[in-house]
Coordinates of C-alpha atoms in Angstrom, one line a residue:
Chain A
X1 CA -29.6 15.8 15.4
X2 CA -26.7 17.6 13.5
X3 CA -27.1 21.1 13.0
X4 CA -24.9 21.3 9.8
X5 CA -24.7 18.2 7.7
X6 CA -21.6 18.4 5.6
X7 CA -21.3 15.1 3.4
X8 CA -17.6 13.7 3.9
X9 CA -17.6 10.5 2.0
X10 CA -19.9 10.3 -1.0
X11 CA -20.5 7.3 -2.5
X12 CA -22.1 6.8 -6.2
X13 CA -23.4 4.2 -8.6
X14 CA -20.9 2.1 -6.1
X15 CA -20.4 -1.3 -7.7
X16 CA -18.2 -4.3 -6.7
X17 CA -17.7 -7.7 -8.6
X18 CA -15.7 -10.5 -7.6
X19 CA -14.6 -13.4 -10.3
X20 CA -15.2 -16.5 -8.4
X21 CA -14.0 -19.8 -10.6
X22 CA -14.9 -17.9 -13.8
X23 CA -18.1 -16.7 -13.0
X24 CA -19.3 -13.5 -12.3
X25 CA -20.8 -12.1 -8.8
X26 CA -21.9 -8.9 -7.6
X27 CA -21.0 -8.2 -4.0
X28 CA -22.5 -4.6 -4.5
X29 CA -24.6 -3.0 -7.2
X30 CA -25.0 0.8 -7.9
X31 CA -24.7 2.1 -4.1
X32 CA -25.5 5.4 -3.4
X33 CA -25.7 7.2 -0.1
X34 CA -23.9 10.3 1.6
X35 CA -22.1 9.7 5.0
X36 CA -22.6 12.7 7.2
X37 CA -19.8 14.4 9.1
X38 CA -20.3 13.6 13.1
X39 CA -23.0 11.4 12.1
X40 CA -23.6 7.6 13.3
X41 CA -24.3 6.0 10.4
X42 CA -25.0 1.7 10.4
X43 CA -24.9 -0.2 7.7
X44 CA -27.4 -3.1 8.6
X45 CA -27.9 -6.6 6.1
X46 CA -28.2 -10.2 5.8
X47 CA -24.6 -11.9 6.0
X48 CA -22.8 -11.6 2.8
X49 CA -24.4 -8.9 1.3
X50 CA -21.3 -7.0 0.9
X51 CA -21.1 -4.7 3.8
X52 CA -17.6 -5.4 4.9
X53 CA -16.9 -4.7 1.1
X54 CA -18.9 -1.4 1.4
X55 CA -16.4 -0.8 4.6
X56 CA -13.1 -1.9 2.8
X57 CA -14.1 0.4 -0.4
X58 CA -14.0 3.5 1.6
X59 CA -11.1 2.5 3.8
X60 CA -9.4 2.1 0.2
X61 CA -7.8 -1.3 0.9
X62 CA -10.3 -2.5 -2.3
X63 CA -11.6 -0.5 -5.3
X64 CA -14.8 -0.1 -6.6
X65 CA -15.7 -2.2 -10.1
X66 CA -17.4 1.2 -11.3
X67 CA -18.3 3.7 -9.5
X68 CA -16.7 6.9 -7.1
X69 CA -16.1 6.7 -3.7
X70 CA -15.3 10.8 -2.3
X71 CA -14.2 11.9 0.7
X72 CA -14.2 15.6 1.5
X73 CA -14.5 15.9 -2.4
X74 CA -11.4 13.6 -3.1
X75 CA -11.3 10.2 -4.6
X76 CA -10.1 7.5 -2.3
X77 CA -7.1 6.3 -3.8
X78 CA -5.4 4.3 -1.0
X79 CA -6.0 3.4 2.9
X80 CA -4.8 6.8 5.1
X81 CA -4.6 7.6 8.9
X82 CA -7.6 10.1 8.0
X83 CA -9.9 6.6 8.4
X84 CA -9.2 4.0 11.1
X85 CA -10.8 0.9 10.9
X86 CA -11.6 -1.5 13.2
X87 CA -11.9 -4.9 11.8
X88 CA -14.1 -7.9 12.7
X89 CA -11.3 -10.2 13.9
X90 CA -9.0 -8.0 16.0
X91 CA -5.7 -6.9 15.0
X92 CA -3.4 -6.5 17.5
X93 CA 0.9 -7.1 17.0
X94 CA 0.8 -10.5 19.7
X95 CA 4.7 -9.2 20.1
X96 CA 4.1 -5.6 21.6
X97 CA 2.1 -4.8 25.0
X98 CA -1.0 -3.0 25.0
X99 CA 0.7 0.5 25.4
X100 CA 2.9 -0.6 22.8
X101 CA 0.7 -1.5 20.2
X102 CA -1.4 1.6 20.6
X103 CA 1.7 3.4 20.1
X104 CA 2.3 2.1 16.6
X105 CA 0.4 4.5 14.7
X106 CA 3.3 7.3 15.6
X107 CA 5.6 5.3 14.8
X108 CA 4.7 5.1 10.9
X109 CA 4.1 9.2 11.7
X110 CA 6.7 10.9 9.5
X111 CA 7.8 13.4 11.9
X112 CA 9.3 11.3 14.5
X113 CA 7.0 11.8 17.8
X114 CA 9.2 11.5 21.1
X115 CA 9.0 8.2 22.8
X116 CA 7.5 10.1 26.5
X117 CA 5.0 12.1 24.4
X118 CA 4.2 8.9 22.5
X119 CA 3.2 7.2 26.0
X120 CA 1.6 9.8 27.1
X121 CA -1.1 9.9 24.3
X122 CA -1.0 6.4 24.0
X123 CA -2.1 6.2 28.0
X124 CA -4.7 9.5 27.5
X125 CA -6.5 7.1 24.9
X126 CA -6.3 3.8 26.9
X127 CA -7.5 5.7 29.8
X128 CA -10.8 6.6 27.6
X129 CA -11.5 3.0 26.7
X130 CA -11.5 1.8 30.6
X131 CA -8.4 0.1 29.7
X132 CA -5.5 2.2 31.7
X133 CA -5.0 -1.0 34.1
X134 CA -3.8 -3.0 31.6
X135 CA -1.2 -1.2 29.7
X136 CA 1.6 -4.0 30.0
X137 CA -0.2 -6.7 29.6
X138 CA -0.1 -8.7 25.8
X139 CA -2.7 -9.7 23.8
X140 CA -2.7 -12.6 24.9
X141 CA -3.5 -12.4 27.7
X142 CA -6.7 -10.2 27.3
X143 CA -10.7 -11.2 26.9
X144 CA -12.5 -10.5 23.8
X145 CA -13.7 -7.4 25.1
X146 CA -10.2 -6.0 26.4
X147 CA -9.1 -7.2 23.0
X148 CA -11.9 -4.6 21.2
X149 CA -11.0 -1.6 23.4
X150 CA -7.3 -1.7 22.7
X151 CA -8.0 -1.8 19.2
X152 CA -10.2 0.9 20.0
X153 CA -7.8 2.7 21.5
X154 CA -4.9 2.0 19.3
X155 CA -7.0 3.4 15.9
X156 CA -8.5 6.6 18.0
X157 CA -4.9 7.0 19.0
X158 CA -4.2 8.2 15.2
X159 CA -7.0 11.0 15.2
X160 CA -9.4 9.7 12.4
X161 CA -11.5 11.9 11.1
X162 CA -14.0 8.5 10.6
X163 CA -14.1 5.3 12.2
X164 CA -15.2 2.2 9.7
X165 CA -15.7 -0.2 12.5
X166 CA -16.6 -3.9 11.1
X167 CA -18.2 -6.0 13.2
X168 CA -16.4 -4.8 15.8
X169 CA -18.5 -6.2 18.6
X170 CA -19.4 -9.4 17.2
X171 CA -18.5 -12.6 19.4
X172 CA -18.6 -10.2 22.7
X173 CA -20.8 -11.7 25.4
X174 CA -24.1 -9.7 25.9
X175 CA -22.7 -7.7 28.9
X176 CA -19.6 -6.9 27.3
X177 CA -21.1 -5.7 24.2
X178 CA -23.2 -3.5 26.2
X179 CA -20.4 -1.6 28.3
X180 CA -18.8 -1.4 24.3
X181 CA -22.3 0.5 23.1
X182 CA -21.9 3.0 26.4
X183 CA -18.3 3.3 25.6
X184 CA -18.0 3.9 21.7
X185 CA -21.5 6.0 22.0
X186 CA -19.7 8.0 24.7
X187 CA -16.6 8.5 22.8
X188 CA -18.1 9.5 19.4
X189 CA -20.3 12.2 21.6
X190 CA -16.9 13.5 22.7
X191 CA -14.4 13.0 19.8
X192 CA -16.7 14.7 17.5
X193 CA -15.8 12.1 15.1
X194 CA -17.6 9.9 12.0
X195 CA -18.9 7.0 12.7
X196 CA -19.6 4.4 10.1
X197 CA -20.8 0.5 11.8
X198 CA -21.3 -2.4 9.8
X199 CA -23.4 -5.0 11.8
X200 CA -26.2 -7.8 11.6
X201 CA -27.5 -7.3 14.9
X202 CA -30.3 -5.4 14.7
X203 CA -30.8 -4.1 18.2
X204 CA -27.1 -2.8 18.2
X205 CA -27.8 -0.6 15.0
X206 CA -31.1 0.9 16.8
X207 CA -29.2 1.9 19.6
X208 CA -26.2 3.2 18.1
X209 CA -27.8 4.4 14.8
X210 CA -28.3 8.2 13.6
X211 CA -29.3 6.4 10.2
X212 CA -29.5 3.0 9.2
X213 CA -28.5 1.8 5.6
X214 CA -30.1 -1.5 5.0
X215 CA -28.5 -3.5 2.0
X216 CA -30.1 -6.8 0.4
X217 CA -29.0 -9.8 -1.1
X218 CA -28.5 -8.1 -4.2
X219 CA -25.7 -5.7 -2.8
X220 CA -27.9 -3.3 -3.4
X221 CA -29.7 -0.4 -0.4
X222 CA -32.9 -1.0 0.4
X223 CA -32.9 1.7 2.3
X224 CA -31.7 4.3 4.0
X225 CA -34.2 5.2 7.8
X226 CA -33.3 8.0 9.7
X227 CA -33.1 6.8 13.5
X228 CA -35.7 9.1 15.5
X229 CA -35.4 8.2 18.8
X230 CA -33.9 10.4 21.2
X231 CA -30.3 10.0 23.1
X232 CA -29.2 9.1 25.5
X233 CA -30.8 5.4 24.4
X234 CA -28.6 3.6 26.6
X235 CA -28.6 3.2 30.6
X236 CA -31.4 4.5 32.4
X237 CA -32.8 6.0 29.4
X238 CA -33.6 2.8 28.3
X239 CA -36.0 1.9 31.1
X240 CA -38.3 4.4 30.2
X241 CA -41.5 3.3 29.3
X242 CA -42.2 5.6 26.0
X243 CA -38.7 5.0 25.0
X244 CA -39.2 1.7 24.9
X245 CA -42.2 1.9 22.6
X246 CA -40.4 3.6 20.1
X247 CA -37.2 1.9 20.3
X248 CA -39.5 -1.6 19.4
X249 CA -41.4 0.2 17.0
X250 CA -38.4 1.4 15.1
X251 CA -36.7 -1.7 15.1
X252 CA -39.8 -3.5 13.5
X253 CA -39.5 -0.8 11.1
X254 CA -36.1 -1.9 10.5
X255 CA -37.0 -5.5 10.7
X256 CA -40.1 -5.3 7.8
X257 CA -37.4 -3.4 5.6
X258 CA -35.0 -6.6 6.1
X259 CA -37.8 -9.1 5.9
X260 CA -39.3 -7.7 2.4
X261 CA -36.3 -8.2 1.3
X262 CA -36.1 -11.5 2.1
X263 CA -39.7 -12.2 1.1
X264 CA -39.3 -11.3 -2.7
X265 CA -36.7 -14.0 -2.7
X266 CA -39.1 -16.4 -1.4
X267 CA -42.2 -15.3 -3.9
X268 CA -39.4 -15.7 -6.5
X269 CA -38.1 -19.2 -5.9
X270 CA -42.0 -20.1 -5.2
Chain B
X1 CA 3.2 -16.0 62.2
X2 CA 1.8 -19.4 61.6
X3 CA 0.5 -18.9 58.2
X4 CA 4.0 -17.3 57.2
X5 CA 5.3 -20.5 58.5
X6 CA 2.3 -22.5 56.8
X7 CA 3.2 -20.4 53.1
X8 CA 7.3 -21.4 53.6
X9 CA 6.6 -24.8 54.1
X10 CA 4.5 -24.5 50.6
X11 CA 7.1 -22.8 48.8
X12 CA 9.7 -25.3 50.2
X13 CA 7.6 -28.7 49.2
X14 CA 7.2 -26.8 45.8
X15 CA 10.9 -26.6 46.0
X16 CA 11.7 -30.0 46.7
X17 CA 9.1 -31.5 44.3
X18 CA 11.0 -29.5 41.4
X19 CA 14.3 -30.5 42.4
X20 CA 13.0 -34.3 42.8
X21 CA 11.3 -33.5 39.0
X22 CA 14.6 -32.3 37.7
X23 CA 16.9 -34.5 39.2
X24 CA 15.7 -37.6 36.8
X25 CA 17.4 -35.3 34.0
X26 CA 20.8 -35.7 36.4
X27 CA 20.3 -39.3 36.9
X28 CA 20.1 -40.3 33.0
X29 CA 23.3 -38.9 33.1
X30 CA 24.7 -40.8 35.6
X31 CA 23.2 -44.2 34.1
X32 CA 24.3 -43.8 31.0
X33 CA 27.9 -43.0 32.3
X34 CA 27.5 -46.2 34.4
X35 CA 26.2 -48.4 31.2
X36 CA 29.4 -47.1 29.8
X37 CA 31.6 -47.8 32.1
X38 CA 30.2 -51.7 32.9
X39 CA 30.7 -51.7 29.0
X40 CA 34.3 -50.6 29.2
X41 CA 35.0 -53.1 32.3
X42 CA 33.7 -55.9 30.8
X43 CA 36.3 -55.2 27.5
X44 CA 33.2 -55.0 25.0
X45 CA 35.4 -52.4 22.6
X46 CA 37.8 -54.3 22.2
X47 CA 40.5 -56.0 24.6
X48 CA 43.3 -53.2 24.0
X49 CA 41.3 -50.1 24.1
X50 CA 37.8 -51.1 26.6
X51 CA 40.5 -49.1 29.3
X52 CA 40.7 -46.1 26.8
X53 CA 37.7 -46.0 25.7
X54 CA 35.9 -45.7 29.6
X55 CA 34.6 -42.6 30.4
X56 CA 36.7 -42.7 33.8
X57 CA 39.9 -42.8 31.3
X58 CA 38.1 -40.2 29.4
X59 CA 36.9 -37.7 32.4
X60 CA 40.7 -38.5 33.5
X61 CA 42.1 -37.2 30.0
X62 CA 39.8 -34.3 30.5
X63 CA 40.9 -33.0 33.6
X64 CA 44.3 -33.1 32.2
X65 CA 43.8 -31.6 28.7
X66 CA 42.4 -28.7 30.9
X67 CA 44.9 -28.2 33.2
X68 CA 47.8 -28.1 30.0
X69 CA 45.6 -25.5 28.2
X70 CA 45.0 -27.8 25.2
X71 CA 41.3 -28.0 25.4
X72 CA 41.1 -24.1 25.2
X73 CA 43.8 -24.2 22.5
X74 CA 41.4 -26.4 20.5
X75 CA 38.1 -25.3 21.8
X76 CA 38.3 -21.6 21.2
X77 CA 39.1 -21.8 16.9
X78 CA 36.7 -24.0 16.8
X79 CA 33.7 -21.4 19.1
X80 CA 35.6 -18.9 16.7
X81 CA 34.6 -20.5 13.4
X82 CA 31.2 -21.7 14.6
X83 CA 30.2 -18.0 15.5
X84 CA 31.5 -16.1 12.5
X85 CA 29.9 -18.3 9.8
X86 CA 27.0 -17.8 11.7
X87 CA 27.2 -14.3 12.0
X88 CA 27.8 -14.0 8.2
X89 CA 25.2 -16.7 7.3
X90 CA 22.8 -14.1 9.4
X91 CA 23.5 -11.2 7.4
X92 CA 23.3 -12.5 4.4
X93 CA 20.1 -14.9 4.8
X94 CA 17.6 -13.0 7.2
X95 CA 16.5 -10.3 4.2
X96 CA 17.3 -13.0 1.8
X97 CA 15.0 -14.4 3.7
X98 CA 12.2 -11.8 4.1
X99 CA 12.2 -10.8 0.4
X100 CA 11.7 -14.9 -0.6
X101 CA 8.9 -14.9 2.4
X102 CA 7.3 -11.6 1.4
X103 CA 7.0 -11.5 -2.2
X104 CA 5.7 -14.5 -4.1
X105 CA 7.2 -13.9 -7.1
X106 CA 10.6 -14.0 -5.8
X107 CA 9.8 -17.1 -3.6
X108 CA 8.8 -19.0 -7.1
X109 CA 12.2 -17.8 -8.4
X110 CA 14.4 -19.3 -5.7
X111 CA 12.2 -22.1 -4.5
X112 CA 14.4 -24.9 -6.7
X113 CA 17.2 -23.7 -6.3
X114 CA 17.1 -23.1 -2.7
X115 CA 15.6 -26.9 -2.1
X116 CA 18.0 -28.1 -4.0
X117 CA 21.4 -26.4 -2.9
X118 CA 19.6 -27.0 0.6
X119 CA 20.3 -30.9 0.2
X120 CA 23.8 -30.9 -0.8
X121 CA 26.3 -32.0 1.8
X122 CA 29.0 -28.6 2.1
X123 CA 31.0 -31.4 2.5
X124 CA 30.7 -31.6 -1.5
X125 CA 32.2 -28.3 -1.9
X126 CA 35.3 -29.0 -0.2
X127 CA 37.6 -29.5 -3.2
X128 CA 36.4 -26.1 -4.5
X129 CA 36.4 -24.4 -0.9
X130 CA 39.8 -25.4 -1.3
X131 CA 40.9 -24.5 -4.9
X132 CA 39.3 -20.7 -4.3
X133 CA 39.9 -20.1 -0.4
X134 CA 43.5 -22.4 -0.2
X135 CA 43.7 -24.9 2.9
X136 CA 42.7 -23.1 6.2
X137 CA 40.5 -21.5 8.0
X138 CA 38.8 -19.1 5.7
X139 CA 37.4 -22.9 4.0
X140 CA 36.4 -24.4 6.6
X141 CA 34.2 -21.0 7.7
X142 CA 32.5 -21.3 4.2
X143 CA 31.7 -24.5 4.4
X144 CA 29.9 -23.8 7.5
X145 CA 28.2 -20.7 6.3
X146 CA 27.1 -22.6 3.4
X147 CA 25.4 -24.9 5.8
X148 CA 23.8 -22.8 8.3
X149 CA 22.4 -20.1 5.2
X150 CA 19.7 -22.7 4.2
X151 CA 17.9 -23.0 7.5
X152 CA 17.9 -19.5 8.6
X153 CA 16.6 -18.6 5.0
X154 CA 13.9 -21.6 4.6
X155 CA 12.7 -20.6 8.6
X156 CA 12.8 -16.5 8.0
X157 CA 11.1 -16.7 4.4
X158 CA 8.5 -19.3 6.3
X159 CA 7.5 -16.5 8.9
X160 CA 7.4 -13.7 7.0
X161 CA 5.1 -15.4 4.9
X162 CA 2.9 -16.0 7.2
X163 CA 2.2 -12.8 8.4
X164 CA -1.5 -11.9 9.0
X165 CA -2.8 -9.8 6.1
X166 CA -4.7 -8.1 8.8
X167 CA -1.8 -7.0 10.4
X168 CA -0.6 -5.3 7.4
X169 CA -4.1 -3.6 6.6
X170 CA -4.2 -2.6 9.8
X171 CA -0.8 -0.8 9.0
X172 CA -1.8 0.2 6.1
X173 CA -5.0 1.9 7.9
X174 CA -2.6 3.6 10.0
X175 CA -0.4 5.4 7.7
X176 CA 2.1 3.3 7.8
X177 CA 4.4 3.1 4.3
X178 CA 6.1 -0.3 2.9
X179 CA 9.4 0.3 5.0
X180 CA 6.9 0.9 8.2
X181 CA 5.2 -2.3 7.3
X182 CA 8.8 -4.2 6.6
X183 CA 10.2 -3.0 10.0
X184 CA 7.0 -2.6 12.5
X185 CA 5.0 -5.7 11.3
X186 CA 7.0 -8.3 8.5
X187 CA 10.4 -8.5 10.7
X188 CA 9.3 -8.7 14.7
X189 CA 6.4 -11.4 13.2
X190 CA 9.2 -13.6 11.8
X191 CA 12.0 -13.5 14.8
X192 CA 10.0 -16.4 16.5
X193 CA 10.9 -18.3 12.9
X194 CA 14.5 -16.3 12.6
X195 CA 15.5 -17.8 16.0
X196 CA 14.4 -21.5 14.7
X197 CA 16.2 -21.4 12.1
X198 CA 19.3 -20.2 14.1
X199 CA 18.7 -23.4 16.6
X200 CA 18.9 -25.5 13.6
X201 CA 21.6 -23.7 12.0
X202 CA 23.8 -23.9 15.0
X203 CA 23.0 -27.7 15.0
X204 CA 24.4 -28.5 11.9
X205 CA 27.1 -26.3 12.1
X206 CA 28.5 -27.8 15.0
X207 CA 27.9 -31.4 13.5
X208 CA 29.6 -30.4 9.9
X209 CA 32.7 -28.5 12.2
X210 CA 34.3 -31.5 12.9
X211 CA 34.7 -32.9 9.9
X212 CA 35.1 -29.5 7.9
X213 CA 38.7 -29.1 10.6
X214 CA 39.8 -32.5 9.3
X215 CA 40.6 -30.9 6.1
X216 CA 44.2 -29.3 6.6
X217 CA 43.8 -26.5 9.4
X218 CA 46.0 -27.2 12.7
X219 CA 43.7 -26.6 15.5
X220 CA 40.3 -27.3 16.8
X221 CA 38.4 -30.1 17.7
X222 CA 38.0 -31.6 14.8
X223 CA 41.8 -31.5 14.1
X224 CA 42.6 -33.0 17.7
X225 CA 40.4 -35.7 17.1
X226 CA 42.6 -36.8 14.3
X227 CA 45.8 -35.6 16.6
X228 CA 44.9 -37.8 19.4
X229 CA 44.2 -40.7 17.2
X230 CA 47.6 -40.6 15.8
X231 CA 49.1 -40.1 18.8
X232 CA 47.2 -43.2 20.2
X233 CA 45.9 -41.1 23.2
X234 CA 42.3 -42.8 22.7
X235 CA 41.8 -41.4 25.9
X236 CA 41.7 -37.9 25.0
X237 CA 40.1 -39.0 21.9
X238 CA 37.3 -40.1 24.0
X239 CA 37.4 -37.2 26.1
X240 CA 37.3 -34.8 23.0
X241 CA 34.5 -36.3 21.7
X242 CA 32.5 -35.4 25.4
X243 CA 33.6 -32.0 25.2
X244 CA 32.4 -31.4 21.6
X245 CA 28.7 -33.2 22.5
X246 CA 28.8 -30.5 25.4
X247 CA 29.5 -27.7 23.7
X248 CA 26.5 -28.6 21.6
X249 CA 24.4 -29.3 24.2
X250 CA 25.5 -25.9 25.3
X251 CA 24.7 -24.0 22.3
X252 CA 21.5 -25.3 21.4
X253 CA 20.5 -24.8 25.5
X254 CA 21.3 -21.1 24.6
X255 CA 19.0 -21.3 21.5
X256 CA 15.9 -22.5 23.1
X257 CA 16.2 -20.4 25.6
X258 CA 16.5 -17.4 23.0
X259 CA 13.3 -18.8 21.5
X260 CA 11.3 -18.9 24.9
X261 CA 12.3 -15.1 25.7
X262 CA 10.7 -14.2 22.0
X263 CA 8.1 -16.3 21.3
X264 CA 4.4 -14.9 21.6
X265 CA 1.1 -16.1 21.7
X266 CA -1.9 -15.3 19.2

């Protein structure tokens, strides 16, 4: 799929441990993978294996225990505009309107933007999440799924060159988080931007996926699979017969990674 | 035609349901007035002063203590002081607040103290109001700063405090610096809790007003209170005392309704 792969955040011997009433656990172990510039890269894993750690690491709102974390060749010393994250829960200002809140990132800009020029790239990015009709409304007052595309659309309003999105689609009904797949699959084709998705819904990595980085218990990758199948996966596309084939086939692929995972625990304990 | 006709004759049931709703507000009113008067008829204050003490005698007293210009005479010092020992007690105790609400350590530092000087009538500082401002008005306005600082700080420091640490990564995220986070985020999350603790310091600065103008100034409410006892006119007495519940009624009216135009949902 990419044509040039240039590594923009490098990760290596990546390791993360929390002190929880005086004992010791590891949320990560000795992570290493590359994250691809323009790629769609998924981080896929049981639930509290670490991956929204992973995510906050290279945001920088956490450090590594040992470990470097690069991007473009830098270490990541702090959270910047250059990576917008989405989080799991969303984090809208309840105070400001839609329009409003995705104008907050120029706001903390350093060169003052003008408040007209300010809407008006506010209302181009609203416009590209299907959410132009709503502008004045609050937060809320908006469903889950309005919720998810004005956070969209406030973090794509600051031009990141990556997106971290954390579950962003979790707790979306089935039809909502479908339109989300069409419309974050859409914009990351147009954007031209990084994309790096935590989720435990297996299906939704497959479909979004250019690779998949599986994590286990341990905090440590299991693997890293390159996603084959061809795009467009989603609309139509999906309906084809052969597609379908391979998308199943890949996701068991995915699956047997997960469950050997999950098996050596159980030969263990046995 | 006939479903325009059909709509008005919603809107006007609507109407008259909401006035029928409101009215029992109006009516509490009126019975209590009436409860006072029997009261007042049937000489239950007293033999000599059930007439004075009516609120017919009182709404009487009223009319005429508007008409002479002594009710604004008296009303106005008193608004006066009310609003600029509020206005300073907002200056100095909404980053007061903030910093005690934002950073732990300096909430730990101030927490006694604050609970402490919080309980403390400002009646209690009225000998030294006195003996550093000198009788007048420039004591009783610190004695009512003194009051209304502890709820606007308590409220303030409680919302900042209570910010969403997602709100601030999210900042964060975005670029945004500590004075971003401080004026986008900390401050418009806490004005819901700023605007409570003006409603309750308006309260008790209107309660501790009377009694603070008691103490040597020659105007206000709380002086004509004293001036209309000693003139006998329980009358007026009476009627000042409707006037200052009013005013308060007024105030805190203005409050809430500050509060409903600010408050937001999660």
């Amino acid at each position: 799929m990419t044509t040039e792969s240039t590594v923009l955040i490098s990760l290596r011997q990546v390791t993360k441990t929390y002190r929880k009433n005086g004992r010791e656990f590891h949320a990560l172990r000795d992570c290493s993978f590359d994250v691809m510039k323009n790629e769609f890269l998924v981080i896929v894993g049981p639930t509290g294996c670490g991956k929204s750690t992973l995510l906050n690491l290279m945001a920088g709102l956490d450090f590594p225990t040992s470990g470097t974390i690069l991007l473009e060749g830098e270490p990541v010393t702090g959270p910047g505009a250059d990576r917008g994250v989405i989080f799991q829960e969303y984090a809208l200002l309840p105070w400001r309107s839609v329009l409003k809140n995705v104008e907050l990132g120029f706001e903390f800009r350093k060169n003052p933007v003008s408040r007209s020029e300010r809407e008006a790239e506010a209302m181009k990015y609203l416009d590209m999440v299907g959410l132009g009709y709503a502008v004045k409304k609050h937060p809320g007052e908006l469903s889950g799924g309005m919720k998810r595309r004005a956070s969209l659309a406030m973090i794509l309003a600051i031009k990141p060159v990556i997106l971290l999105m954390d579950g962003a689609f979790n707790a979306l009904d089935s039809k909502t988080k479908m339109t989300m797949h069409q419309e974050i699959t859409r914009i990351w084709e147009t954007e031209k931007n990084t994309v790096v998705f935590v989720t435990s819904d297996l299906d939704e990595a497959v479909k979004l996926a250019d690779r998949i980085v599986v994590l286990n218990r341990e905090g440590s990758i299991e693997a890293v699979l390159q996603n084959e199948l061809p795009r467009p996966r989603l609309g139509s596309a999906a309906r084809d017969l052969d597609f379908h084939h391979r998308f199943i086939e890949f996701r068991e692929t995915v699956m047997n990674v997960i469950k050997k995972d999950a098996g050596l625990r159980t030969c263990a304990i046995s | 035609m006939a479903k325009q006709n059909d709509t008005r004759q919603k809107n006007s049931t609507g109407l008259m349901a909401l006035v029928a709703d409101r009215s029992f507000y109006v009516l509490g009113v009126i019975l209590f007035m009436i409860v006072w008067q029997i009261a007042a008829s049937l000489k239950l204050f007293g033999a000599d002063f059930s007439e004075a003490f009516s609120p017919l005698a009182a709404i009487l007293a009223l009319i005429e203590m508007i008409k002479n210009g002594e009710l604004l005479h008296h009303a106005l010092p008193s608004l006066r002081r009310v609003l600029v020992s509020l206005s300073l007690a907002v200056v100095v105790a909404l980053p007061i607040g903030v910093l005690v609400g934002y950073f732990r350590r300096i909430e730990q530092l101030t927490y006694v103290v604050f609970q402490f000087m919080r309980m403390i009538s400002p009646l209690a500082w009225m000998p030294i109001a006195i003996i550093i401002f000198g009788v007048g008005d420039v004591s009783v306005v610190f004695l009512l700063w003194l009051v209304a600082i502890w709820p606007l700080i308590l409220n303030t420091s409680h919302g900042a405090g209570r910010v969403s640490p997602l709100w601030v990564n999210m900042a964060k995220t975005m670029g945004a610096l500590d004075m971003g986070i401080l004026r986008k985020v900390i401050i418009p999350a806490a004005v819901p809790d700023m605007l409570t603790g003006l409603r309750l310091a308006v309260g008790v600065s209107w309660i501790i007003l009377v009694p603070a103008e008691m103490l040597g100034v020659s105007d206000g409410l709380g002086y004509f209170i004293l001036d209309t006892r000693d003139r006998f006119r329980y009358d007026q007495l009476m009627a000042t005392i409707m006037v200052i519940g009013m005013i308060g009624y007024l105030l805190d009216s203005a409050n809430r309704w500050l509060i409903s135009k600010f408050s937001w949902k999660i």
